[in-house]
XYZ file of C-alpha atoms in Angstrom:
229
model
C 10.866 -46.107 -45.636
C 8.872 -46.972 -42.451
C 4.339 -46.319 -42.605
C 4.897 -43.270 -40.268
C 7.382 -41.591 -42.216
C 5.678 -42.322 -45.414
C 1.490 -41.180 -43.423
C 3.827 -38.373 -42.408
C 4.598 -37.397 -46.746
C 1.140 -37.693 -47.009
C -0.023 -36.240 -44.682
C 1.974 -32.996 -45.477
C 0.576 -32.893 -48.505
C -3.610 -33.348 -47.152
C -2.352 -30.510 -45.211
C -1.050 -28.455 -48.380
C -5.021 -28.686 -49.579
C -6.121 -27.880 -46.156
C -4.833 -24.711 -46.799
C -5.422 -23.817 -49.787
C -9.342 -24.499 -48.834
C -8.669 -22.180 -46.163
C -8.118 -19.294 -48.453
C -10.762 -19.901 -50.489
C -12.798 -19.862 -47.658
C -11.958 -16.639 -46.590
C -12.344 -15.145 -50.325
C -15.872 -16.523 -49.625
C -16.977 -15.694 -46.897
C -15.489 -12.066 -47.051
C -17.677 -12.341 -50.833
C -20.427 -12.827 -48.871
C -20.132 -10.330 -46.041
C -19.603 -7.972 -48.122
C -16.004 -7.261 -46.502
C -12.101 -6.870 -47.734
C -10.286 -10.101 -47.767
C -7.433 -10.777 -44.494
C -4.585 -10.349 -46.977
C -3.041 -10.798 -43.928
C -3.825 -13.816 -42.657
C -4.049 -15.182 -46.310
C -0.095 -14.285 -46.240
C 0.308 -16.215 -42.607
C -1.518 -19.250 -43.977
C 0.834 -19.659 -46.845
C 3.842 -18.514 -45.135
C 3.579 -21.456 -42.316
C 1.576 -24.045 -40.816
C -1.043 -21.264 -39.923
C -4.689 -22.270 -40.527
C -8.342 -19.566 -39.871
C -10.517 -19.899 -37.399
C -12.778 -21.378 -40.535
C -10.937 -24.404 -40.596
C -11.040 -24.999 -36.140
C -14.456 -23.558 -35.869
C -17.584 -24.460 -37.286
C -19.121 -21.951 -35.443
C -16.945 -19.310 -37.406
C -19.712 -19.148 -39.545
C -22.924 -17.689 -38.218
C -26.069 -20.348 -39.519
C -26.709 -18.025 -42.651
C -23.508 -18.328 -43.861
C -23.408 -22.531 -43.672
C -26.147 -22.400 -44.711
C -26.133 -20.389 -47.913
C -22.489 -22.808 -48.387
C -24.241 -25.448 -48.050
C -26.926 -24.539 -50.725
C -24.235 -23.416 -53.200
C -21.871 -26.167 -52.130
C -17.952 -24.301 -52.110
C -16.928 -26.128 -49.799
C -18.763 -29.575 -49.905
C -16.833 -31.215 -52.805
C -13.102 -29.578 -51.644
C -13.797 -31.376 -47.965
C -14.672 -33.830 -49.661
C -11.891 -34.884 -51.444
C -9.746 -34.014 -48.760
C -11.527 -36.738 -46.589
C -10.910 -38.553 -49.353
C -7.158 -38.000 -48.661
C -7.361 -38.573 -45.430
C -8.865 -42.839 -45.471
C -6.358 -43.587 -47.937
C -3.405 -42.569 -46.173
C -4.820 -44.093 -43.192
C -4.968 -46.982 -45.747
C -1.161 -46.780 -46.315
C -0.561 -46.428 -43.369
C -2.099 -49.415 -42.338
C -0.867 -51.729 -44.734
C 3.019 -51.121 -44.612
C 2.776 -51.381 -40.559
C 1.125 -54.484 -41.378
C 3.671 -55.591 -43.761
C 6.148 -53.639 -41.809
C 5.313 -55.761 -38.657
C 4.454 -58.917 -40.836
C 8.497 -58.883 -41.837
C 9.210 -58.553 -38.422
C 7.731 -60.936 -36.383
C 8.550 -63.683 -39.382
C 12.431 -62.368 -39.107
C 13.856 -65.009 -42.203
C 11.202 -66.878 -43.238
C 9.478 -65.827 -46.904
C 7.164 -62.907 -45.585
C 6.846 -61.894 -49.333
C 5.196 -65.360 -49.683
C 2.263 -64.446 -47.264
C 2.429 -60.903 -48.059
C 0.522 -62.184 -51.496
C -2.227 -64.066 -50.392
C -3.511 -61.099 -48.161
C -6.315 -58.500 -49.380
C -6.423 -55.255 -47.819
C -9.558 -54.453 -49.992
C -11.008 -52.693 -47.235
C -10.382 -51.829 -43.633
C -12.407 -54.764 -42.643
C -9.966 -56.983 -44.571
C -6.964 -55.077 -43.277
C -9.137 -55.284 -39.772
C -8.360 -59.062 -40.164
C -5.683 -59.446 -41.242
C -4.009 -57.541 -38.156
C -6.084 -60.148 -35.781
C -4.988 -63.298 -37.949
C -1.102 -62.938 -38.322
C -0.226 -60.281 -36.175
C -3.193 -60.810 -33.038
C -3.470 -56.848 -33.062
C -7.319 -55.900 -32.380
C -7.543 -52.585 -34.387
C -10.943 -52.025 -33.041
C -10.005 -52.103 -29.026
C -7.851 -49.075 -29.520
C -9.104 -46.390 -28.520
C -8.007 -42.295 -28.329
C -8.373 -40.934 -24.322
C -9.759 -38.283 -25.806
C -11.499 -37.396 -29.472
C -10.931 -33.330 -29.811
C -13.790 -32.468 -31.791
C -15.286 -29.228 -32.271
C -19.152 -29.040 -31.433
C -20.400 -26.841 -34.451
C -18.793 -30.097 -36.265
C -20.398 -33.486 -38.323
C -17.711 -35.936 -37.235
C -19.002 -36.504 -33.422
C -17.549 -40.432 -33.212
C -19.166 -42.830 -29.928
C -15.951 -44.287 -29.701
C -12.544 -44.314 -31.725
C -12.871 -47.268 -34.068
C -16.629 -46.155 -35.649
C -15.095 -42.480 -35.844
C -12.282 -44.421 -38.371
C -15.547 -46.478 -40.074
C -17.432 -43.056 -40.362
C -14.602 -42.570 -42.826
C -14.100 -45.321 -44.475
C -18.151 -44.754 -45.019
C -16.825 -41.713 -46.217
C -14.609 -42.695 -48.290
C -17.496 -45.841 -50.064
C -19.628 -42.086 -50.707
C -16.810 -40.787 -52.458
C -16.275 -43.423 -54.865
C -19.455 -44.797 -55.728
C -22.009 -41.826 -54.753
C -19.149 -38.520 -55.914
C -20.220 -36.720 -52.436
C -20.546 -37.708 -49.030
C -23.842 -38.383 -47.786
C -23.693 -39.570 -44.612
C -22.699 -37.301 -42.688
C -22.564 -33.298 -44.634
C -19.002 -31.714 -45.219
C -20.291 -28.252 -45.250
C -17.566 -26.076 -43.130
C -14.434 -26.786 -43.298
C -14.374 -28.278 -39.515
C -16.518 -30.845 -40.994
C -13.660 -31.812 -42.895
C -10.195 -30.662 -40.308
C -11.894 -32.834 -37.218
C -11.513 -35.544 -39.720
C -8.185 -35.614 -40.294
C -7.274 -34.781 -37.251
C -8.464 -37.843 -35.342
C -6.969 -40.119 -37.885
C -3.294 -38.322 -37.733
C -3.292 -38.486 -33.749
C -4.507 -41.846 -34.018
C -1.967 -42.899 -36.386
C 0.607 -41.127 -34.380
C -1.037 -42.451 -31.495
C -1.071 -46.240 -33.055
C 2.503 -46.237 -34.002
C 3.759 -45.699 -30.828
C 2.315 -47.416 -28.776
C 1.874 -50.740 -30.337
C 6.273 -50.068 -31.810
C 6.600 -50.672 -27.918
C 4.676 -53.491 -27.587
C 6.305 -55.143 -30.961
C 9.590 -53.898 -30.740
C 10.246 -53.594 -26.910
C 7.756 -55.448 -25.439
C 7.456 -52.458 -23.315
C 3.536 -51.685 -22.290
C 2.805 -48.412 -22.335
C -0.787 -47.414 -20.325
C -2.998 -47.310 -23.269
C -1.130 -50.652 -24.472
C -2.362 -51.983 -20.926
C -6.339 -50.675 -21.091
C -6.196 -51.945 -24.913
C -4.966 -55.592 -23.783
C -7.537 -55.160 -20.922
C -10.507 -54.808 -24.181
C -9.215 -57.451 -24.935
C -12.121 -60.394 -25.342
């Protein structure tokens, strides 16, 4: 199985968790507002690929509702777990993509012996492996547009900053039990991180596959090469 296919499986699983969180938040907000739960919306979320505006837009909740969600921690726990799963999916993709490219590069050579020497303990380790063995500088590959909700806590300046911030969130979860540095209080805080990672993976995979397997330089690859030292 290719790395991008593995990521697709993990992405689908995370989407199911997001939909469950969406349904949960709809029920919580309905109770806070003293309204009936929108059963039709919930059916659409469960049956198809739809998500509610609570996932996409932080502004779907009023400031008072956001404050109550923060105080009661309704979303913080599940949102933090989704961010952790998102980072894990990214790390799995990068590990398997490194192996995929390495085996292609070392055709006929025992790649397993090289892989046994490799450490994948952190994003910096993975970044160094891509650079040392493949000549690929991960921090220099930029998405042209980072789409985020203005009400979200996820506002990276550059693409690699966004990836590192998600690793930091993962570190918080592993050592502190919750994301501390950037709060995950509404679902858009989580969604923007998840959507950013899956767009980066799709873009990286398509553009570098063209370069590695076909020797073809896309416009994003040419932009990347101009940033090279």
